N, CA, C and O atoms as a GROMACS GRO file, in nm:
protein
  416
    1UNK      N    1  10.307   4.898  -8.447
    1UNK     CA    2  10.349   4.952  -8.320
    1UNK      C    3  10.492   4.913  -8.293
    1UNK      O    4  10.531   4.803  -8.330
    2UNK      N    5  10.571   4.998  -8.231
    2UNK     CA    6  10.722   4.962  -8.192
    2UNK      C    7  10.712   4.929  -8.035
    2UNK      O    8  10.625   4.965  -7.955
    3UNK      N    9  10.811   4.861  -8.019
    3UNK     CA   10  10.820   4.784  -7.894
    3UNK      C   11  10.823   4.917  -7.831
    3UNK      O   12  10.861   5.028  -7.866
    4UNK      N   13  10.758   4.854  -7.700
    4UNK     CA   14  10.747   4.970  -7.556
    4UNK      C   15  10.691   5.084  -7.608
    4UNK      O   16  10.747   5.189  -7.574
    5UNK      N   17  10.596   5.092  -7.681
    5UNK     CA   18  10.544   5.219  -7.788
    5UNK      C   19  10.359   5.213  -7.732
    5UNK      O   20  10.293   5.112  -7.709
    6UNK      N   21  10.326   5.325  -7.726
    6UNK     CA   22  10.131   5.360  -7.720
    6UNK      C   23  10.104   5.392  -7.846
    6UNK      O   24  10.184   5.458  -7.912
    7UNK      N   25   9.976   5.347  -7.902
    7UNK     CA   26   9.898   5.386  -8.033
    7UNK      C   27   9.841   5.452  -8.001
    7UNK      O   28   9.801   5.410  -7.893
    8UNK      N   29   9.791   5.565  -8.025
    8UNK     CA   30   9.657   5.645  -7.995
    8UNK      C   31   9.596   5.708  -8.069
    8UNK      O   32   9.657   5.814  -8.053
    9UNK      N   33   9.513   5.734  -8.147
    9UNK     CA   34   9.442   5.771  -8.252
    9UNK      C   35   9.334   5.882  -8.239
    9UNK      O   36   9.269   5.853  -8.138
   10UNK      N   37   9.290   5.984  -8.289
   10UNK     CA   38   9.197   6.080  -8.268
   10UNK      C   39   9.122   6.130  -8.362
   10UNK      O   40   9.135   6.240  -8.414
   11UNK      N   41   9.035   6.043  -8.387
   11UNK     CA   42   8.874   6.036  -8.476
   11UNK      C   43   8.800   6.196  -8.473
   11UNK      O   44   8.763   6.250  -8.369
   12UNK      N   45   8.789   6.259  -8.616
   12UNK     CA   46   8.700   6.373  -8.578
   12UNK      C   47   8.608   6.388  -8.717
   12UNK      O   48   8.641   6.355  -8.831
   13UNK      N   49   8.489   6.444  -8.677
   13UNK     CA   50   8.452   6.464  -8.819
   13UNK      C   51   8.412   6.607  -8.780
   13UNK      O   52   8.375   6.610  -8.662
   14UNK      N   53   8.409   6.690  -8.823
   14UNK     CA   54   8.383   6.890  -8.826
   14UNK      C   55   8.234   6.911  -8.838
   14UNK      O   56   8.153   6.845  -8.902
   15UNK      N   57   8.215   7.015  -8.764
   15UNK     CA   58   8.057   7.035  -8.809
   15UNK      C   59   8.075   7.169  -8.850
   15UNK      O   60   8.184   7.221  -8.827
   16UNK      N   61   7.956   7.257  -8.926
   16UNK     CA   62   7.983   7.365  -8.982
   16UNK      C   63   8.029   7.459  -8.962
   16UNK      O   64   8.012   7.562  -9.028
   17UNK      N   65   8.116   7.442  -8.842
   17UNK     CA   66   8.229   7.579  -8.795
   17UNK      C   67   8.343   7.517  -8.743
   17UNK      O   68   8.405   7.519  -8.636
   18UNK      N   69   8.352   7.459  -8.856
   18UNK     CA   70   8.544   7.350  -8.812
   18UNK      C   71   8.670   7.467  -8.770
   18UNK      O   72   8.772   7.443  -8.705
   19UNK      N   73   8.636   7.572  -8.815
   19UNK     CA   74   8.716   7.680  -8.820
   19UNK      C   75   8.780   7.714  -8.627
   19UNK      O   76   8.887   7.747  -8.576
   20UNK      N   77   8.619   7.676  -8.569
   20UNK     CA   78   8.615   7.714  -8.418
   20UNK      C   79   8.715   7.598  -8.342
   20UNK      O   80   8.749   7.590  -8.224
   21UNK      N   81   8.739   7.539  -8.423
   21UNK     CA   82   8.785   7.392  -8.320
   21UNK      C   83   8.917   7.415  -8.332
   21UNK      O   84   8.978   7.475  -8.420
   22UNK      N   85   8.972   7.335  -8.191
   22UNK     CA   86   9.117   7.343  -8.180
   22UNK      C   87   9.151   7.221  -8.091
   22UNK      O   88   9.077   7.178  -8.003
   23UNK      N   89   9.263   7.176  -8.122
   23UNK     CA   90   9.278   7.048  -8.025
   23UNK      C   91   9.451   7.050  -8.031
   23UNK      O   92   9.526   7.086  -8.122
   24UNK      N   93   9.485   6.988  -7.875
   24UNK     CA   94   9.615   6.951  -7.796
   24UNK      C   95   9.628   6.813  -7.750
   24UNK      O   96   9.547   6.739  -7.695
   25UNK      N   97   9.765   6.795  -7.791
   25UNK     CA   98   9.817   6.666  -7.698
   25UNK      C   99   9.935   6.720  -7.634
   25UNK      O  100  10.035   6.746  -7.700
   26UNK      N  101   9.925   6.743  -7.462
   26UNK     CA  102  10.047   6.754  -7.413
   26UNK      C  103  10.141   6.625  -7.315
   26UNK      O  104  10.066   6.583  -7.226
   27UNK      N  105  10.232   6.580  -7.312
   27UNK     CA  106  10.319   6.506  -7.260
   27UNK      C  107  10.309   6.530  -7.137
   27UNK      O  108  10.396   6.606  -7.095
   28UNK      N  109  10.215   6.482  -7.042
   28UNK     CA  110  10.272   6.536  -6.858
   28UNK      C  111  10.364   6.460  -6.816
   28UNK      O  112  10.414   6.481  -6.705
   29UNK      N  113  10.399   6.365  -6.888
   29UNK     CA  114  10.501   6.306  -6.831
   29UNK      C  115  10.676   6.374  -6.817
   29UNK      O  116  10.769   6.342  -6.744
   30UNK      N  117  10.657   6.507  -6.952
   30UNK     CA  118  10.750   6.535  -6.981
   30UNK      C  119  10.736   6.663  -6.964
   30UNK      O  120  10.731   6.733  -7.066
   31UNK      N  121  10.729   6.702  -6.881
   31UNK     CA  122  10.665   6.837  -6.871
   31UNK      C  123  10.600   6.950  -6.911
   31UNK      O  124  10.623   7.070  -6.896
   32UNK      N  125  10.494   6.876  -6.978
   32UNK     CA  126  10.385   6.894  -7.099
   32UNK      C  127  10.435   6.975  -7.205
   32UNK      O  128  10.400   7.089  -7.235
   33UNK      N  129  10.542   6.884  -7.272
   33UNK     CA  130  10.562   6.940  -7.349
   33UNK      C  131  10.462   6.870  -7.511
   33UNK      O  132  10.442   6.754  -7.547
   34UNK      N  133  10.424   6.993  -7.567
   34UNK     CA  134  10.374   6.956  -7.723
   34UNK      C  135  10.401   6.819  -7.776
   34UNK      O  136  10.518   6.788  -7.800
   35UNK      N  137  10.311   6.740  -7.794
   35UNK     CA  138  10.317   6.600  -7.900
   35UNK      C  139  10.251   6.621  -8.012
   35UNK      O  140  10.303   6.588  -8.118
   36UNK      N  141  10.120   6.682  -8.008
   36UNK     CA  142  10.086   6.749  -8.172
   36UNK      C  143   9.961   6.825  -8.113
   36UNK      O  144   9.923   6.836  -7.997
   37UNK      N  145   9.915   6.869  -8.221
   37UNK     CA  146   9.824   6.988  -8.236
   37UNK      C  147   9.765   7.022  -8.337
   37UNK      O  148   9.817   6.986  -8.442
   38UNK      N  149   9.632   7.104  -8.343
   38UNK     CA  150   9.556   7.136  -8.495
   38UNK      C  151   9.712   7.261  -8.529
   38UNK      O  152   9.758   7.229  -8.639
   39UNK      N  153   9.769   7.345  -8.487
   39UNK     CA  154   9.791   7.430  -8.504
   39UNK      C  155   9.955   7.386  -8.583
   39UNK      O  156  10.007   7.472  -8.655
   40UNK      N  157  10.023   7.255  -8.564
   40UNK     CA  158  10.115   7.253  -8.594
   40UNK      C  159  10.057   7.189  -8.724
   40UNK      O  160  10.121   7.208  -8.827
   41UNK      N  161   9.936   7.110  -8.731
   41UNK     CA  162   9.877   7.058  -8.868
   41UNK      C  163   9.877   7.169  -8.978
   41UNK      O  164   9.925   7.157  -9.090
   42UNK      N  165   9.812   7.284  -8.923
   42UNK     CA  166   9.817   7.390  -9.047
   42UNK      C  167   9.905   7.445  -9.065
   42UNK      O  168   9.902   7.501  -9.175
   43UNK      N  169  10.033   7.469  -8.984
   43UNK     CA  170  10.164   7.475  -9.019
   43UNK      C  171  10.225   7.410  -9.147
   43UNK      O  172  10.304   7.465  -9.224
   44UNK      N  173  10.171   7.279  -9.158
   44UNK     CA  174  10.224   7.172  -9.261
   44UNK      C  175  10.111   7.179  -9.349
   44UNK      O  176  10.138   7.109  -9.446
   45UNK      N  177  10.015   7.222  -9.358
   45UNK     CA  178   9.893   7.270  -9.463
   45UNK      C  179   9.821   7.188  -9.466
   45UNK      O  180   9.802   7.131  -9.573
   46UNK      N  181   9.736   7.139  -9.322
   46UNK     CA  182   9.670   7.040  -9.297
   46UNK      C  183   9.556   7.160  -9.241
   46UNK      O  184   9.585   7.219  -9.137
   47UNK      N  185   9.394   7.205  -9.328
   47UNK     CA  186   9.339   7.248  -9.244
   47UNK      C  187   9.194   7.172  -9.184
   47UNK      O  188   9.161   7.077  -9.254
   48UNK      N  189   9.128   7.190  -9.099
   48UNK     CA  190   8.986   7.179  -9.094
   48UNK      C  191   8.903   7.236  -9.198
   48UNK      O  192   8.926   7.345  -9.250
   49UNK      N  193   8.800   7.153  -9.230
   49UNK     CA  194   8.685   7.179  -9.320
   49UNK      C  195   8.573   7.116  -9.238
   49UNK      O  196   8.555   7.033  -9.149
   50UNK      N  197   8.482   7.238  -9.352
   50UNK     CA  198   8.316   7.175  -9.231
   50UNK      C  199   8.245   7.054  -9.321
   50UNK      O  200   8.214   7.021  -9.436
   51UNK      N  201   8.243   7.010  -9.163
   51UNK     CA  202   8.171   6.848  -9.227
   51UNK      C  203   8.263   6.749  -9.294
   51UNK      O  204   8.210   6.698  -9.393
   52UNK      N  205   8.365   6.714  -9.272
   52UNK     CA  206   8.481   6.640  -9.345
   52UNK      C  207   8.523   6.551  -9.174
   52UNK      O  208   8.523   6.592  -9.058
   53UNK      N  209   8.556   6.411  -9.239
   53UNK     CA  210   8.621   6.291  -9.154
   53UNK      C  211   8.742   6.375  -9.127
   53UNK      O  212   8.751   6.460  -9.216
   54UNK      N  213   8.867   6.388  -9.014
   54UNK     CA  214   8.982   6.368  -9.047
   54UNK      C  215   9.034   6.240  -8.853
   54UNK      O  216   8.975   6.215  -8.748
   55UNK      N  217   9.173   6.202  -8.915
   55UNK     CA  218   9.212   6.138  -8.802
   55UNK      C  219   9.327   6.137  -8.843
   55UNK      O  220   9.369   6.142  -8.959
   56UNK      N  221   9.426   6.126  -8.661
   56UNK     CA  222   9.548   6.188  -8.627
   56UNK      C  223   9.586   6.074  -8.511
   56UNK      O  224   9.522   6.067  -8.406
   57UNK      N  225   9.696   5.988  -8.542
   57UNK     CA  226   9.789   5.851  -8.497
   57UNK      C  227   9.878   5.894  -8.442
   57UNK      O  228   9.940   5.984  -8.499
   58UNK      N  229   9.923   5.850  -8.304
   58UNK     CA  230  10.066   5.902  -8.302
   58UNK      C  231  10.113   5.736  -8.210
   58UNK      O  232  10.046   5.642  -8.167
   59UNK      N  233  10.240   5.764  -8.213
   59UNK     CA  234  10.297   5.588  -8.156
   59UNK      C  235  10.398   5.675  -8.085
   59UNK      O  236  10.488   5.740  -8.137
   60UNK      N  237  10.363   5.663  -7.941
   60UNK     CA  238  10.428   5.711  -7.785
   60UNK      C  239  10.558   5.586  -7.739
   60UNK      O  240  10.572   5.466  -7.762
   61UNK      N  241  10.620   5.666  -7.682
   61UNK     CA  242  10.720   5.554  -7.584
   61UNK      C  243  10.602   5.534  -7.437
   61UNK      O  244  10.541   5.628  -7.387
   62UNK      N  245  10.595   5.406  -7.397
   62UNK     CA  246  10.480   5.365  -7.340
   62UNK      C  247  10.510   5.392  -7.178
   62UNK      O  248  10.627   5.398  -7.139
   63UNK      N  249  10.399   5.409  -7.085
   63UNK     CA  250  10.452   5.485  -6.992
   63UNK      C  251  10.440   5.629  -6.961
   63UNK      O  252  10.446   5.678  -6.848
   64UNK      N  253  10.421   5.704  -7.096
   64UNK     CA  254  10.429   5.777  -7.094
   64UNK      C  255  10.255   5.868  -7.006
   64UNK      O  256  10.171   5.798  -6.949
   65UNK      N  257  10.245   5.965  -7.012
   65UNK     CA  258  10.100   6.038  -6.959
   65UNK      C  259  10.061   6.134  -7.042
   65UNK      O  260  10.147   6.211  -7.083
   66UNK      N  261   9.964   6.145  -7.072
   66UNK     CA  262   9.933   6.226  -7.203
   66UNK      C  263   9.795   6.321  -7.147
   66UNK      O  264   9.711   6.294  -7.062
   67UNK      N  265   9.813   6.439  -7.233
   67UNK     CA  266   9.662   6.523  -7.189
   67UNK      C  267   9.596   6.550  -7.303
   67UNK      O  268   9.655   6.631  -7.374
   68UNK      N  269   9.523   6.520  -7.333
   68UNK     CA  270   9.425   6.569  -7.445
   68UNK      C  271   9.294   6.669  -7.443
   68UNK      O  272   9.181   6.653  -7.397
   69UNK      N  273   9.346   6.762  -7.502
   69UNK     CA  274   9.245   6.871  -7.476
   69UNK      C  275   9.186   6.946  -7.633
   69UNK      O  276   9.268   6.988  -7.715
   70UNK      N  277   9.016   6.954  -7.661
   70UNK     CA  278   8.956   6.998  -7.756
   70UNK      C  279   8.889   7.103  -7.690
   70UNK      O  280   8.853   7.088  -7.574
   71UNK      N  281   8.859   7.241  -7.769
   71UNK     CA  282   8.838   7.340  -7.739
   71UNK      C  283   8.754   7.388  -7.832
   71UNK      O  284   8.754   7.319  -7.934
   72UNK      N  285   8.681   7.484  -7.835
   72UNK     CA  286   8.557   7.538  -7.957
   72UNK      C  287   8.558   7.715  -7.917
   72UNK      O  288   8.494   7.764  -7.823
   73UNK      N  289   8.640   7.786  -8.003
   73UNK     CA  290   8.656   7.916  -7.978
   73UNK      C  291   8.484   7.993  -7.992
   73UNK      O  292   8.469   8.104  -7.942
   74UNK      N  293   8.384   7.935  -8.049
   74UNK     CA  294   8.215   7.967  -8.042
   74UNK      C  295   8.157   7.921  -7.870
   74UNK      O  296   8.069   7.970  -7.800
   75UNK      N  297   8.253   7.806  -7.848
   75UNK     CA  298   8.167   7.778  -7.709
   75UNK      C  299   8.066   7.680  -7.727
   75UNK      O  300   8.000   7.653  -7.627
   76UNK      N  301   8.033   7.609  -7.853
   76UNK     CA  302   7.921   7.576  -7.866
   76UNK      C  303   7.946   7.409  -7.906
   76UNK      O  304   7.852   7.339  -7.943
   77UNK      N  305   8.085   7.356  -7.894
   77UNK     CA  306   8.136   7.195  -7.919
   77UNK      C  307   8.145   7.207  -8.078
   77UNK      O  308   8.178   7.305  -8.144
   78UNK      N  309   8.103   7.072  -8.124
   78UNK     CA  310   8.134   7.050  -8.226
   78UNK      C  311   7.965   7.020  -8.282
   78UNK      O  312   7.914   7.033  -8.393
   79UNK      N  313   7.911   6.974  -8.151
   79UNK     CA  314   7.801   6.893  -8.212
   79UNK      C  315   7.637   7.002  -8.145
   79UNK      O  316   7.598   7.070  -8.050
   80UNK      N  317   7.610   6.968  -8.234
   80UNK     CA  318   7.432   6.972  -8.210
   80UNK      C  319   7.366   7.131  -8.239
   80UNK      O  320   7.246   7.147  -8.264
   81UNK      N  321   7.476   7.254  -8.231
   81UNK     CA  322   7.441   7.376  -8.296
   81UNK      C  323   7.451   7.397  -8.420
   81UNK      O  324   7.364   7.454  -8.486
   82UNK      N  325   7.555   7.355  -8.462
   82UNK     CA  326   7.603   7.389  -8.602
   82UNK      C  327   7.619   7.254  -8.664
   82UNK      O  328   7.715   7.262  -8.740
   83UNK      N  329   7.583   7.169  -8.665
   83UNK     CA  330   7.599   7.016  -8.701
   83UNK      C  331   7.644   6.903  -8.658
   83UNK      O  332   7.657   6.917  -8.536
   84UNK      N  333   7.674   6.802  -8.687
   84UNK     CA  334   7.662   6.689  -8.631
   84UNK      C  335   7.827   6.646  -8.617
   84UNK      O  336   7.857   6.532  -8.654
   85UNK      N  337   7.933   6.734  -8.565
   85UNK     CA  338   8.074   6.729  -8.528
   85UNK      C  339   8.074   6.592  -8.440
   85UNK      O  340   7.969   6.541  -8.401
   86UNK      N  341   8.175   6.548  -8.419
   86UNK     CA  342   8.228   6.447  -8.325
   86UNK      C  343   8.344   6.414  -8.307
   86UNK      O  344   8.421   6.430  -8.402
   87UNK      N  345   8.405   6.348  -8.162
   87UNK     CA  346   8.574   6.360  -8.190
   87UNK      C  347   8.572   6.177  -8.167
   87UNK      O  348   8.464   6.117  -8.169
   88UNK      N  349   8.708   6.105  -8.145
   88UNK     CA  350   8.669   5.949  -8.077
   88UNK      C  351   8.851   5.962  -8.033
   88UNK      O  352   8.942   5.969  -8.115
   89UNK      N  353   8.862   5.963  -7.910
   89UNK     CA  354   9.003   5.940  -7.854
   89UNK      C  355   9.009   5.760  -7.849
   89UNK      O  356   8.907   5.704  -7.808
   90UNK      N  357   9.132   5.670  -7.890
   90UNK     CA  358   9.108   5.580  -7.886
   90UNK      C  359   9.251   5.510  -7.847
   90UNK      O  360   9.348   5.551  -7.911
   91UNK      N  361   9.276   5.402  -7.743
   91UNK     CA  362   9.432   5.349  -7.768
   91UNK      C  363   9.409   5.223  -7.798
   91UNK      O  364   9.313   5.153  -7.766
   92UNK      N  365   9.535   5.189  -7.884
   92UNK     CA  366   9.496   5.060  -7.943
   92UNK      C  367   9.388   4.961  -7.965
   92UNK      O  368   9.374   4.842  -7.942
   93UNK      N  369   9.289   5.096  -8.044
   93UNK     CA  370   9.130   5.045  -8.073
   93UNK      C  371   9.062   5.062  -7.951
   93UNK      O  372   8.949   5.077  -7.996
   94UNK      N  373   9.050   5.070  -7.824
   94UNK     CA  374   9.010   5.128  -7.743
   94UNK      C  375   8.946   5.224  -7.733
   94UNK      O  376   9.005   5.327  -7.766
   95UNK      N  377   8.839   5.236  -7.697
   95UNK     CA  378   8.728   5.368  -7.716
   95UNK      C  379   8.782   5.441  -7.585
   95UNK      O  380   8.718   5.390  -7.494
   96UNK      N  381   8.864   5.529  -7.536
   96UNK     CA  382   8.916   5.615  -7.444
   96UNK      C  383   8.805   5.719  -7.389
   96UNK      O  384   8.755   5.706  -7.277
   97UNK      N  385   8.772   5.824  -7.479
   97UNK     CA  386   8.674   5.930  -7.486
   97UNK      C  387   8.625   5.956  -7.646
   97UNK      O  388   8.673   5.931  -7.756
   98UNK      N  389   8.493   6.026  -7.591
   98UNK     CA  390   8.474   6.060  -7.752
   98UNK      C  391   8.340   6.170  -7.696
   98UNK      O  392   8.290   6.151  -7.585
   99UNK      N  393   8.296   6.272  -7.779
   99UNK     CA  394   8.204   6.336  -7.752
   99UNK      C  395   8.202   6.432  -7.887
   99UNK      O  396   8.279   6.406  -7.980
  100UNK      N  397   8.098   6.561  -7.894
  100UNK     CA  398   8.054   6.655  -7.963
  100UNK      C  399   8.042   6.811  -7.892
  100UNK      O  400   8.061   6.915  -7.955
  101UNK      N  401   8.008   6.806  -7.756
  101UNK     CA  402   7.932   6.877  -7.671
  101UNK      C  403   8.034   6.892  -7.577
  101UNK      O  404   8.072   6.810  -7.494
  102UNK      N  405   8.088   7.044  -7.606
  102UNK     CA  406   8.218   7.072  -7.489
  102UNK      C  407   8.212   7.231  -7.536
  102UNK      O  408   8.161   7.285  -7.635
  103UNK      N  409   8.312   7.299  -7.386
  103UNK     CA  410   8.285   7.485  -7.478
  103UNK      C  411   8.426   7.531  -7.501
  103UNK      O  412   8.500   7.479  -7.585
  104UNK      N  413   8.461   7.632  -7.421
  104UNK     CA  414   8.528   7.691  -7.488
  104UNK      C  415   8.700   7.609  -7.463
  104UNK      O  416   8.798   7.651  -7.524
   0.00000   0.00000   0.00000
């Protein structure tokens, strides 16, 4: 971690329609602007697969306000229709949020 810096980490594993999922981090501090995204991942040829671990670190200037938002273009989360998906929002090891079961 760098001085005056946030860790924050975002735990996911895909369930069989990784395809449906989409996830945001916006800056409200900064007038929500973009900090990362699934969409800038596959830009750089990072995609979702079903049923696969992945996790995503980022180190903030501290202070800062952050929004985190996961979305499921089926409506149906990650977890319990199509398999056993899950996300884990975490700051500096900190269990923040975490769930499966969210819609669109």
């Amino acid at each position: 971690k760098a001085n005056n810096s946030t860790l924050f980490n975002l735990d996911f594993y895909t369930d069989n329609r990784a395809h449906e999922t989409n996830w945001n981090i916006h800056d409200s501090s900064n007038n929500g602007a973009l900090v990362a995204s699934l969409e800038n991942k596959i830009t750089i040829g990072e995609y979702f697969t079903n049923e696969e671990y992945y996790s995503h670190s980022e180190c903030s200037p501290s202070g800062s306000c952050y929004t985190f938002t996961i979305s499921d273009v089926g409506g149906d989360g990650m977890c319990c229709y199509h398999g056993a998906g899950w996300y884990t929002v975490t700051i500096y090891e900190i269990e923040i949020k975490n769930g499966g079961e969210f819609g669109y």
